[in-house]
XYZ file of C-alpha atoms in Angstrom:
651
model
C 5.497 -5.066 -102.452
C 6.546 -3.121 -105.910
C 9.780 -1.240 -106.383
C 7.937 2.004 -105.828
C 6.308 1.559 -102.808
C 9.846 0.164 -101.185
C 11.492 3.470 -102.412
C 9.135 5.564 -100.723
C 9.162 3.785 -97.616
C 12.565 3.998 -97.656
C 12.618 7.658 -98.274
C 9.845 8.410 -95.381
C 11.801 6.727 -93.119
C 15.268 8.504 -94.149
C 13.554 11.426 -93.759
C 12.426 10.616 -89.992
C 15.849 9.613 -89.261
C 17.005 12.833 -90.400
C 14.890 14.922 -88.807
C 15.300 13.233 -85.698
C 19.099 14.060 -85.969
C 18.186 17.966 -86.235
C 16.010 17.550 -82.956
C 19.174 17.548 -80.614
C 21.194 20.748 -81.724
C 17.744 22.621 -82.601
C 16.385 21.951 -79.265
C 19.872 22.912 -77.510
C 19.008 26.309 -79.007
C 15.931 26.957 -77.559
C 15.525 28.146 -74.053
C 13.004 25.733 -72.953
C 14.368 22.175 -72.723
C 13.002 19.240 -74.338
C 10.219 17.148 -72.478
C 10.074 13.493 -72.999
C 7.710 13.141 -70.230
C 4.457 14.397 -69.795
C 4.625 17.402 -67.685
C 2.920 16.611 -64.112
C -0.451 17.833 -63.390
C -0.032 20.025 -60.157
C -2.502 18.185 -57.609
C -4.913 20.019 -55.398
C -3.815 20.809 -52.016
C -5.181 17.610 -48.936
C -7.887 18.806 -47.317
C -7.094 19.607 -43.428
C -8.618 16.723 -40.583
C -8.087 17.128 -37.050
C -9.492 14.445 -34.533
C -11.461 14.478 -31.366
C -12.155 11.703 -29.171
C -14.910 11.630 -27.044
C -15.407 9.293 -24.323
C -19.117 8.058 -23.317
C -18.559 6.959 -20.384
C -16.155 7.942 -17.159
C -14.550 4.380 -18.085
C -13.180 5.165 -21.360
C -11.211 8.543 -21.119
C -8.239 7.030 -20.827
C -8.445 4.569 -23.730
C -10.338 7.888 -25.753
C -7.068 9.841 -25.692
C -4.900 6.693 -26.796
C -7.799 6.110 -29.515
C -6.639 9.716 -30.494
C -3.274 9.390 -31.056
C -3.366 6.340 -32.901
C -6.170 7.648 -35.453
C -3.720 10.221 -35.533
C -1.320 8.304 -36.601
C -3.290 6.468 -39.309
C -4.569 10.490 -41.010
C -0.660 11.173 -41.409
C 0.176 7.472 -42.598
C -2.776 7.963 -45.504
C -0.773 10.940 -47.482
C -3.957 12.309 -48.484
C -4.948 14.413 -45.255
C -3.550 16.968 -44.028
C -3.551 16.490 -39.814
C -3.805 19.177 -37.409
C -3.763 17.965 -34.361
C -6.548 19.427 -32.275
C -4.792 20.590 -29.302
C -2.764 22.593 -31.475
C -5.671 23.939 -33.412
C -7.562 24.947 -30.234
C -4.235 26.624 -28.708
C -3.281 29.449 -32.099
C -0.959 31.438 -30.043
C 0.956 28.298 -28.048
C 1.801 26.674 -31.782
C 2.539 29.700 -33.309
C 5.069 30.308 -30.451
C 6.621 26.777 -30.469
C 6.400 26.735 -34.512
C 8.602 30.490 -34.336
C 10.816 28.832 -32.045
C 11.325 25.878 -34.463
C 12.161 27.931 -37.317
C 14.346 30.372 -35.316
C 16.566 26.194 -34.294
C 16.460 25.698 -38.155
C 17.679 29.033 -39.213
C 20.326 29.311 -36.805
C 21.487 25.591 -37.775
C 21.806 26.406 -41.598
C 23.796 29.458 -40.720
C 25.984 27.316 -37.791
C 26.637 25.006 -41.029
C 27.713 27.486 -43.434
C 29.851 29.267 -40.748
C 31.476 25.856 -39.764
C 32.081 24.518 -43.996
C 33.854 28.210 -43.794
C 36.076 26.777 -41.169
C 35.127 29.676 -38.741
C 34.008 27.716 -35.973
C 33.899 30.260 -33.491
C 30.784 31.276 -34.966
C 29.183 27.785 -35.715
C 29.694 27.039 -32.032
C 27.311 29.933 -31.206
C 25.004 29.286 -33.678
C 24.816 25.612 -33.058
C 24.067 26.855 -29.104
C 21.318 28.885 -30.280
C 19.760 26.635 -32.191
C 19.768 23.875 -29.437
C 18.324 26.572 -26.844
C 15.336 27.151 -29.814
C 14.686 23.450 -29.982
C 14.645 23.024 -26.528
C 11.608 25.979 -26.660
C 9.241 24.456 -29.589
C 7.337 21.266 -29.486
C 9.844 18.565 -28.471
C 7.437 16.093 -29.538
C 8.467 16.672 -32.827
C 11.875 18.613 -32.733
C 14.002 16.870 -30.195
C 15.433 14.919 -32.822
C 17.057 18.612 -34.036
C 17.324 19.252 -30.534
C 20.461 16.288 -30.579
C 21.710 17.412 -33.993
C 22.289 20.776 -32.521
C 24.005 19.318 -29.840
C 26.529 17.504 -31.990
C 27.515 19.896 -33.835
C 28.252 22.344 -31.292
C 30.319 19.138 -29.899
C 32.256 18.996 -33.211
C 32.407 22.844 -32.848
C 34.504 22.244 -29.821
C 36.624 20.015 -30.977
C 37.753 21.891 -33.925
C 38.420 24.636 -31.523
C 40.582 22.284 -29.507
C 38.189 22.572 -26.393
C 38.712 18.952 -26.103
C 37.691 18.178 -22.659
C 34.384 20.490 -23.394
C 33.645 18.277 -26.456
C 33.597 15.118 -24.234
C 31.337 16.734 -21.906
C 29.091 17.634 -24.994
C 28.908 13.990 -26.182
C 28.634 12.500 -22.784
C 25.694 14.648 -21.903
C 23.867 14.213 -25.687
C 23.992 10.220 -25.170
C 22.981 10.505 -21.419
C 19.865 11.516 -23.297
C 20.074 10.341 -26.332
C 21.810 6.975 -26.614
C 21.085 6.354 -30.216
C 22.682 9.353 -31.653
C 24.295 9.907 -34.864
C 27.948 11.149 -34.715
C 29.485 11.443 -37.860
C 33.436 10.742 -38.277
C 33.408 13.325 -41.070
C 33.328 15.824 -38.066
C 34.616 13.368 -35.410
C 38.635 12.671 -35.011
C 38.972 8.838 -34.473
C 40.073 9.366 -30.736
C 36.643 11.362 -30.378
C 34.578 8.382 -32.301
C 35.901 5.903 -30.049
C 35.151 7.941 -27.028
C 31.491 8.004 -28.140
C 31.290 4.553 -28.419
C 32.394 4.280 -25.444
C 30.338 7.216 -23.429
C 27.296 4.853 -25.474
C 27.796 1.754 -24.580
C 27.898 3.817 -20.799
C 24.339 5.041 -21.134
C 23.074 1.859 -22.848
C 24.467 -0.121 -20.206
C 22.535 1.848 -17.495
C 19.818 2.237 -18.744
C 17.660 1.386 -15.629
C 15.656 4.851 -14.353
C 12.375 4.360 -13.795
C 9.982 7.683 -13.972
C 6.321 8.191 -13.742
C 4.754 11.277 -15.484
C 1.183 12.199 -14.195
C -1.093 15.280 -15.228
C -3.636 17.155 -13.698
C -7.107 18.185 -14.325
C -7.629 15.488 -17.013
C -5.683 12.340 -18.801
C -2.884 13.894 -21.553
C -0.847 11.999 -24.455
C 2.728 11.647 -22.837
C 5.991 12.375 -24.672
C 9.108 11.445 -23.719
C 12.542 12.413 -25.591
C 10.224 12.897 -28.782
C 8.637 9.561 -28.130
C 4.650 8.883 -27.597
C 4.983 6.858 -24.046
C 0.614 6.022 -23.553
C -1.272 8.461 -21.778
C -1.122 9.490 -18.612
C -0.393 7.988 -15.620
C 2.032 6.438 -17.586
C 4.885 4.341 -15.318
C 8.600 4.194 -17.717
C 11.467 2.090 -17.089
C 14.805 1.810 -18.328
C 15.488 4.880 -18.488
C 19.361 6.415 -18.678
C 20.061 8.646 -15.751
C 19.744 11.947 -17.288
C 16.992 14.907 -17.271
C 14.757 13.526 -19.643
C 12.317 15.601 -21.888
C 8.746 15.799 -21.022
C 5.945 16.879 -23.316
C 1.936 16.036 -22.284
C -0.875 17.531 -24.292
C -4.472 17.595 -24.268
C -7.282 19.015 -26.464
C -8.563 22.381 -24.878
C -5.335 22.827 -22.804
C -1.999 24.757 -22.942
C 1.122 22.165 -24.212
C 3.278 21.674 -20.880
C 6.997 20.581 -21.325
C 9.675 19.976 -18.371
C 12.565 17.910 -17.979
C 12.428 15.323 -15.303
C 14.719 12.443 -13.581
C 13.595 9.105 -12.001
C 10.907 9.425 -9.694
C 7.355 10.774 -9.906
C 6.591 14.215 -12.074
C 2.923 15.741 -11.867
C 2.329 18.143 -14.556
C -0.887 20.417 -14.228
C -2.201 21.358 -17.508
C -3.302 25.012 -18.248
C -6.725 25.289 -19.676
C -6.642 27.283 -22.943
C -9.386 29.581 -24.272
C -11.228 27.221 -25.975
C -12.015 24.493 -23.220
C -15.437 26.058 -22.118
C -16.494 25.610 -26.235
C -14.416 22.113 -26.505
C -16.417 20.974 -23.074
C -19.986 22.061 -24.555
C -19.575 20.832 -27.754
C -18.271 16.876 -25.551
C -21.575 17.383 -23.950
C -23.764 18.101 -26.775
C -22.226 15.032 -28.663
C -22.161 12.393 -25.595
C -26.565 13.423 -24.804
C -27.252 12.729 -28.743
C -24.364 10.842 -29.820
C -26.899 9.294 -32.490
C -28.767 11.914 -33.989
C -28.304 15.183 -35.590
C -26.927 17.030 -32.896
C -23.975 15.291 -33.188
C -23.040 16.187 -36.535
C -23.927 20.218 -35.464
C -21.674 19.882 -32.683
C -18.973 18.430 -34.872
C -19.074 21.345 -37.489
C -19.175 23.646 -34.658
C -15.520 21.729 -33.684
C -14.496 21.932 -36.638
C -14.569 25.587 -37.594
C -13.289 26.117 -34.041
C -10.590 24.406 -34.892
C -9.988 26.033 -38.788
C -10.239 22.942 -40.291
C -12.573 21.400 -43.806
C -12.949 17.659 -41.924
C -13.390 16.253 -38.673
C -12.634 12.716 -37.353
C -14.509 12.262 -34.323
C -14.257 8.566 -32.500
C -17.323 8.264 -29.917
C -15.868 5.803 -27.397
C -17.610 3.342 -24.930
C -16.662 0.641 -22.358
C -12.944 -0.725 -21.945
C -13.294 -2.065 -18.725
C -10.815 -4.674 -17.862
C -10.531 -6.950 -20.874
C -13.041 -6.003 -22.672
C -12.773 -4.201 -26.146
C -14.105 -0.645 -26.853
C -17.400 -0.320 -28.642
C -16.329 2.695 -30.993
C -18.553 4.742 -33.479
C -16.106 6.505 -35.766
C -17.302 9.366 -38.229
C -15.859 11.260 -40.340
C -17.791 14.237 -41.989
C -17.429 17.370 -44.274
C -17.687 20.692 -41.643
C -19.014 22.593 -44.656
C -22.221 21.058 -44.794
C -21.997 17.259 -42.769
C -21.715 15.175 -45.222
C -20.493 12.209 -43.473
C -17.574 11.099 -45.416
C -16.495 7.756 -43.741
C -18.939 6.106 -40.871
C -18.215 3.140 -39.149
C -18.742 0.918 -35.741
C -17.116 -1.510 -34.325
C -15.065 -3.251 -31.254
C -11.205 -2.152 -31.107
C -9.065 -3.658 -28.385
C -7.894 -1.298 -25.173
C -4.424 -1.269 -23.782
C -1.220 -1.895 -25.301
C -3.146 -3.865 -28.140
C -4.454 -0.981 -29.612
C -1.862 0.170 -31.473
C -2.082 -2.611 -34.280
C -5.721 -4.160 -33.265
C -7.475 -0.504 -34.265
C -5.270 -0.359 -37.341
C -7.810 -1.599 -39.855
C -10.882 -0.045 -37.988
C -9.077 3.567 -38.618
C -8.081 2.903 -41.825
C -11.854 2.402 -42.937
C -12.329 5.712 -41.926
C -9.450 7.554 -43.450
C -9.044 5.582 -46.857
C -12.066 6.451 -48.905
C -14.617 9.067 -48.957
C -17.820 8.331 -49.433
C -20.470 9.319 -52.505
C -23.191 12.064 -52.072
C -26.594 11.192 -52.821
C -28.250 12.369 -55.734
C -28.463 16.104 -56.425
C -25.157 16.253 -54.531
C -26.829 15.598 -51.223
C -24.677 14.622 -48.106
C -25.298 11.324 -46.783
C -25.586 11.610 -42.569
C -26.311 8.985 -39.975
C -28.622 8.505 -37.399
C -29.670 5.956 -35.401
C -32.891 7.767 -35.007
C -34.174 8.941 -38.413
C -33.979 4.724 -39.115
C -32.345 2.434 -37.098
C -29.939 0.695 -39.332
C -26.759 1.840 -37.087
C -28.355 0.585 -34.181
C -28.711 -2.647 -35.714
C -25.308 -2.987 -36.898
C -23.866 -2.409 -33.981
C -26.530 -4.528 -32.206
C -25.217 -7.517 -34.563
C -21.598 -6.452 -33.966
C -22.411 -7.020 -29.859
C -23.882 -10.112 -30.936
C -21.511 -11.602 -32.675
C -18.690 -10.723 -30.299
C -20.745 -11.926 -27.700
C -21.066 -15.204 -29.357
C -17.094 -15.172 -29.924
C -16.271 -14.270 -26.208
C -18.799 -17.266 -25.271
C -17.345 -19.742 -27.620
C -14.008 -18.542 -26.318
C -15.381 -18.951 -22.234
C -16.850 -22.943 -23.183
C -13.346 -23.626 -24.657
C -11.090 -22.269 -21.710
C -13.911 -24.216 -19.118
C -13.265 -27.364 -20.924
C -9.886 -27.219 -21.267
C -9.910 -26.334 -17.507
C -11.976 -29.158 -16.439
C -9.365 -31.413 -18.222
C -6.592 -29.711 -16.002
C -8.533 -30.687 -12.755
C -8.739 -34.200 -14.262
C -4.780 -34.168 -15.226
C -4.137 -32.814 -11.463
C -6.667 -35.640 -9.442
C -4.406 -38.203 -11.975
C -0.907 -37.159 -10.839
C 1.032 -37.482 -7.973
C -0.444 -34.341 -5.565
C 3.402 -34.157 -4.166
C 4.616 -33.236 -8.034
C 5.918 -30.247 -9.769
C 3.691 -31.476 -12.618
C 0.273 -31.138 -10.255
C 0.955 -28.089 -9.339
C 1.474 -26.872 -13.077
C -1.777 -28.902 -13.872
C -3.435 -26.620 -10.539
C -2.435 -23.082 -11.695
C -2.647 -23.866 -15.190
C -6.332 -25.119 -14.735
C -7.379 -21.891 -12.539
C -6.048 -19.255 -14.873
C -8.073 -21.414 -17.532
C -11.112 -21.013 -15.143
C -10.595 -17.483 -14.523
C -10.398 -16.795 -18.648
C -13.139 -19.134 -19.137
C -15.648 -17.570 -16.183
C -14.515 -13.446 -17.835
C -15.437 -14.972 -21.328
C -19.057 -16.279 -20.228
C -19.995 -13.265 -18.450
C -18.487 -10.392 -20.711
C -20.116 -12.613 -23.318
C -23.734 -12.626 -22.160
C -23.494 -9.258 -21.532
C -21.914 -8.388 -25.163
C -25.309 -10.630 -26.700
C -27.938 -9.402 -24.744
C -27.112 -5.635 -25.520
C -26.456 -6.491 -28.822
C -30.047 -8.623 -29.155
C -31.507 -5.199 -27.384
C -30.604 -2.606 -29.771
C -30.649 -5.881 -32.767
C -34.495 -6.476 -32.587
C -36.007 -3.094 -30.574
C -37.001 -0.204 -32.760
C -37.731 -0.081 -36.319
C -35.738 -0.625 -39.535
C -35.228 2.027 -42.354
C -32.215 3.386 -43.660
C -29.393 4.972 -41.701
C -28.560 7.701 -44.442
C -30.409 10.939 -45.114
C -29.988 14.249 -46.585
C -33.301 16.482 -45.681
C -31.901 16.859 -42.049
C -28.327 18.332 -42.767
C -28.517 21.079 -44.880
C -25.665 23.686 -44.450
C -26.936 25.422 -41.485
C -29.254 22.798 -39.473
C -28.877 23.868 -36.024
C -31.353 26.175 -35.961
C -34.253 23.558 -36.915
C -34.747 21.813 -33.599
C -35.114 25.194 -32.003
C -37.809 26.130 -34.722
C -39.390 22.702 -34.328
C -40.355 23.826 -30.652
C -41.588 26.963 -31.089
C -43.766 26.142 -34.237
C -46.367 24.318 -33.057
C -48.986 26.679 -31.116
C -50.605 27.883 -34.687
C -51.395 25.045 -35.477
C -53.431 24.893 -31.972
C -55.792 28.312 -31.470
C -57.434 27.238 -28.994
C -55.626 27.632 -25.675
C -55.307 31.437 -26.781
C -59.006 31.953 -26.571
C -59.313 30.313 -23.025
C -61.416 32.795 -20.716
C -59.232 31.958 -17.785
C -55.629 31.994 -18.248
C -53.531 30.672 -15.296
C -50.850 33.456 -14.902
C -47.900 31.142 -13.969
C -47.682 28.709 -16.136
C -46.845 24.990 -14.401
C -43.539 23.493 -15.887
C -43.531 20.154 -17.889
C -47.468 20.691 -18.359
C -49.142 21.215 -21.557
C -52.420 23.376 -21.170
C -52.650 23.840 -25.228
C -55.075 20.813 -24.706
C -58.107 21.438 -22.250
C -59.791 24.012 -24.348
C -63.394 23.436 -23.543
C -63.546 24.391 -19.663
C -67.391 23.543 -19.347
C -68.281 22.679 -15.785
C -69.862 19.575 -14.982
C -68.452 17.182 -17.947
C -64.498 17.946 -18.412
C -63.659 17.350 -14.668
C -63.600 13.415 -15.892
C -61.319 14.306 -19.132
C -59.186 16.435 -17.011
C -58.570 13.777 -14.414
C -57.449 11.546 -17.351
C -55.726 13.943 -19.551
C -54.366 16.829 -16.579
C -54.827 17.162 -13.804
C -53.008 20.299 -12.911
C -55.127 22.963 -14.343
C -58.042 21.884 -12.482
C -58.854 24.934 -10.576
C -59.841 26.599 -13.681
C -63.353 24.255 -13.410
C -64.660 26.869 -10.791
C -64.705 30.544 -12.074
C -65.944 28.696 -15.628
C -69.984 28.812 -14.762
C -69.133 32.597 -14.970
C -68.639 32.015 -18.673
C -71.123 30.463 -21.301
C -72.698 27.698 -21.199
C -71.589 26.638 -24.528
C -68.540 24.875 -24.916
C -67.465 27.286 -28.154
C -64.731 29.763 -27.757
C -65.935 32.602 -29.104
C -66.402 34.568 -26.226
C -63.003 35.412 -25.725
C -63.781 38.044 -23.233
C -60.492 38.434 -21.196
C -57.498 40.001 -23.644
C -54.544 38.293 -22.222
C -55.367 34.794 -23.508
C -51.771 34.829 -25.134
C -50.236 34.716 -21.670
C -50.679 30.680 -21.635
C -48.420 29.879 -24.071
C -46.016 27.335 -22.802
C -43.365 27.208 -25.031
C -41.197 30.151 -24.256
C -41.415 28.031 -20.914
C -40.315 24.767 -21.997
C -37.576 26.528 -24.059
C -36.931 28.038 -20.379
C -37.120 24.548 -18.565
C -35.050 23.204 -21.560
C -32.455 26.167 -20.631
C -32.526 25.318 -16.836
C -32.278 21.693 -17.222
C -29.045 22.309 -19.150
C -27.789 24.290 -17.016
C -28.598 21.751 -13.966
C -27.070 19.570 -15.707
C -23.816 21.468 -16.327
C -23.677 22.258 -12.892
C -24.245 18.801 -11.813
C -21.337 17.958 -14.071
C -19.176 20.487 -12.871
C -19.584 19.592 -9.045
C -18.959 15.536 -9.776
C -15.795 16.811 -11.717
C -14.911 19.158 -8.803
C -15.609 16.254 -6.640
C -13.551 14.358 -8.384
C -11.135 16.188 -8.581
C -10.788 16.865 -5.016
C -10.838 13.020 -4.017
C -7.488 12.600 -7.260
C -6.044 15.329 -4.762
C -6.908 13.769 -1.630
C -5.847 10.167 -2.998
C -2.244 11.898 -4.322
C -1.699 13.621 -0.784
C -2.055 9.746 0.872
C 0.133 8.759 -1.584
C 2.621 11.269 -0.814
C 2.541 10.890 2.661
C 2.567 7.484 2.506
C 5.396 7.294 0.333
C 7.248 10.018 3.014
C 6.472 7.829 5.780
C 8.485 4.564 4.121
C 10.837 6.933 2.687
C 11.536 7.988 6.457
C 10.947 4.395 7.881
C 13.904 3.130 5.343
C 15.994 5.585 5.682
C 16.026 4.916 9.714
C 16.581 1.325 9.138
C 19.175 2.134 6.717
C 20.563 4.414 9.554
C 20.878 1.510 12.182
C 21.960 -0.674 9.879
C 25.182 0.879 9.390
C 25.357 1.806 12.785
C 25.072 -2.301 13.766
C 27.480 -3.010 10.847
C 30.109 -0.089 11.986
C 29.746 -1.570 15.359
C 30.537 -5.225 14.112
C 33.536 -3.772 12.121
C 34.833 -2.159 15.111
C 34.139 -5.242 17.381
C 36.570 -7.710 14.144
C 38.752 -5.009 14.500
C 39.812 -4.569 18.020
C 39.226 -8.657 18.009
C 41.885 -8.762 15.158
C 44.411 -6.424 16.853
C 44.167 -8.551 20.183
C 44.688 -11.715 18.194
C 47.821 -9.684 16.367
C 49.147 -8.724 19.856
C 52.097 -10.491 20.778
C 51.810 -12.987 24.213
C 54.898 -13.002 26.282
C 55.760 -16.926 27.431
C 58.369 -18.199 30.442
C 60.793 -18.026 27.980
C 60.815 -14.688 27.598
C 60.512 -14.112 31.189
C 63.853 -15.889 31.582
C 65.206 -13.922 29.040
C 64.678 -10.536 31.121
């Protein structure tokens, strides 16, 4: 490189350095500091989900509201949702009242915490009261963790007051509850720290309660202490023996909270305002839980509830072992467009929790692509069949699995009976072999029949009906309700003739369609009729009054428009509904009545042994008094002091 070029390199690069020495003190002077980062682009707010399970069947209303929670659980886990739980949603002034609550806890606490760093703790200990008695008010589902905060500091309160033996009583009653509680020894004298470790290892110690929380009219998410506990009946042991904080919940029903001990708590739910609309829009989903109703009864949810999404989880089966077939959706309320779709088997019971994991997550990770011309992309078994199929195959192949599974358990069982006819019948190990080989059996025999009946429904909706593709767009335009209703009231202009019938039956017969038999000519229809109808057939008598021809032109009678029929089967549609609703409501009632009758033998039976062991306990300690007063007067005699002849010479 020449000379020249070097210097004015090296003067280029002085001059950098130099000006990157003025940067500091100039930027110091200006108002605005300096930015070596790009500034963050503000992100657009998550849109707002709730969820809604729906059971199918009367078997899976239990395992529906557990579905719930834990899809609930996987919307807040995502970060991209916002969740709103749905009982919340469909109960406005309940949460508003808890959520006032909650903020009138936090408020008080701040001020409790600037009264007590300003050593007047006079006032802290009445604001840390308040705010305990506001978090005992709101949603303890999610606020008795602030609920034992509170507490603690109105203990520390009390002891820098010097209400000592108050303070103790604090702490003992905060870990009664809450064993696991956080006491810091910045507020906390040593003497005080070591009495909570104490008062803790107390509570942890006896920790044996046992409670059972069940709820009334229908199955509810159980809380206890903050805690999700299963839905109820739900049976809890270990329990500390302290009032322990209740809180059930179900969509369409007021939030009930109590405090409870060991033993048995019934809660009865209060409907809310919403459950008639929540209860139609169930019913509307489980009659066409594959085709477009669904989707309108979902958007209908879903601006009930004030939210842009809706999760819905359409539940089926969970008897015994066997998993729950479950047809999860999640679609746009604006206009349907189904976001996330997916079917598939998710284990019941306490497996649930991590065996639905990735099943949910499919439906909450990713949103799916409109079609073109911004579209929305829907599902229905209906329009082509492809959903059907898929979870025809997904029956099958679990099937398949569940029947591999039931061959392998019968082998392995038929090798136990061999192991047990070789050993001694006298040995511990034969009897092992014996039970071992019948719980094998047992698994083996529930694998081979769940298994058969897994692939033949899954062959059934695998290879009946037709193919096509599951997604379309031309049946969910923004407001599609409406079209079924238009679909069945279209149709009569496109058919003229039954308006121009001479003879017009005056009540129309249900479920009939007399739209058809427009050529009433006497001696040749009566055979069509009997094939075709064969209701209208009085009309074959008055019609030699009329022409001869078969041609309606005559029209002589003016109410021909009297036989149209489909104001009727809009009527029949109408009363068939409401049947059905009916019908509904008297099984529930029924239902209900015979959960009431079964809980009144319960209690009375559970009286009568309560009474019954409470007598024997009686005569128990009435025989062991007796025995104790029998060793005692036995003692005394034996203690008594026997005069011999030497004594009697003595006197």
């Amino acid at each position: 490189m020449r000379p020249s070029s070097n210097r004015a390199m090296h003067a280029a690069l002085s001059g950098w350095l130099v000006g990157m020495l003025a940067v500091g003190p100039a930027a110091a002077q200006t108002s605005l500091p300096l930015r070596l980062t790009p500034r963050a682009v503000p992100t657009a707010a998550p849109s707002s989900v709730t969820v809604v399970a729906i059971p199918l069947d009367a078997a899976s209303r239990t395992e529906a509201a557990r579905l719930a929670y834990w899809a609930e659980q996987s919307v807040a886990r995502s970060g991209r949702l916002e969740l709103v739980r749905l009982s919340e949603a469909l109960d406005a002034k309940g949460k508003a009242a808890r959520e006032a609550k909650a903020a009138e806890g936090a408020e008080a606490m701040k001020e409790g915490q600037r009264a007590y760093d300003e050593l007047d703790t006079q006032k802290a200990l009445q604001q840390f009261e308040a705010a305990a008695r506001a978090f005992e008010a709101s949603d303890m589902s999610r606020n008795f963790g602030e609920l034992s905060r509170a507490r603690v500091m109105k203990a520390a309160s009390q002891v820098a007051n010097g209400e000592n033996a108050a303070a103790q009583l604090e702490i003992r009653a905060v870990l009664a509850v809450d064993p696991r509680a956080q006491f810091s020894p910045n507020f906390f004298p040593p003497d005080e720290m070591a009495f909570v470790e104490k008062e803790r290892k107390a509570a942890l110690a006896g920790s044996s309660g046992a409670l059972t929380v069940r709820t009334e009219p229908v199955p509810a998410q159980v809380y206890v202490d903050g805690h999700f506990k299963g839905v109820s009946p739900v049976e809890l042991k270990g329990l500390t023996a302290a009032d322990h904080f209740v809180t059930v919940m179900a969509p369409g029903y007021v939030m009930e909270q109590s405090r409870a001990r060991e033993g048995d708590t019934a809660l009865t739910l209060p409907p809310s305002e919403s459950v008639r609309s929540l209860q139609s829009i169930s019913d509307r989903v489980t009659r066409k839980s594959e085709e477009l109703e669904r989707d309108v009864a979902l958007r209908e949810l879903g601006t009930l509830a004030g939210v842009s999404q809706v999760l819905a989880l359409l539940v089926r089966g969970g008897t015994g072992t066997a998993p729950l077939q479950v047809t999860g959706l999640r679609l746009e309320v604006s206009d349907g467009h189904n976001l996330a779709y997916a079917v598939g088997a998710v284990p019941a019971g306490e497996a649930m929790a991590t065996g639905s994991d990735a099943f949910l997550s499919s439906l909450v990770g990713t949103d799916a692509t409109r079609l073109a011309g911004n579209k929305p992309v829907t599902h229905f078994a209906s329009e082509g069949g492809s959903n059907r199929k898929t979870m025809g195959y997904v029956m099958m192949a679990t099937g398949v699995a569940l029947l591999a599974g039931g061959i392998y358990f019968g082998m392995e069982a038929s090798s136990k009976e061999d192991d047990f006819r070789r050993a001694p019948q006298t040995s511990a190990r034969a009897k092992d072999f014996r039970d071992t080989g019948k719980t094998y059996a047992l698994v083996a025999d529930i694998g081979l029949l769940t298994g058969l009946v897994s692939a033949g429904l899954g062959s059934y909706f695998a290879f009946s009906g037709g193919g096509g593709g599951g997604s379309s767009s031309s049946k969910s335009t923004p407001a599609p309700a409406p079209a079924p209703r238009r679909s069945r009231s279209t149709p009569p202009p496109a058919k003229t003739e039954p308006q121009k019938d001479p003879l017009a039956m005056p009540p129309p017969p249900k479920g009939t369609k007399p739209m058809n038999d427009s050529l009433p000519m006497p001696p040749p229809p009566p055979a069509s009729k009997a094939t075709s109808e064969s209701k209208p057939a009085p009309e074959s008598k008055p019609a030699p009054a009329a022409k001869a021809t078969p041609e309606p032109k005559p029209a002589p009678a003016a109410p021909a428009p009297e036989p149209v029929v489909v104001p009727a089967k809009a009527a029949d549609t109408r009363r068939s509904r409401e049947d059905d609703a009916a019908q509904r409501e008297e099984e529930l009632r029924k239902r209900r009545e015979e959960v009431e009758r079964q809980r009144r033998e319960l209690d009375e039976r559970r009286k009568k042994e309560e009474a019954e062991a409470n007598a024997k306990r009686q005569r128990d300690e009435e025989d062991k008094r007796k025995r104790e007063d029998d060793s005692k007067r036995k003692d005394e005699e034996k203690k008594r002091p026997s005069l011999d002849e030497d004594d009697l010479r003595n006197y």
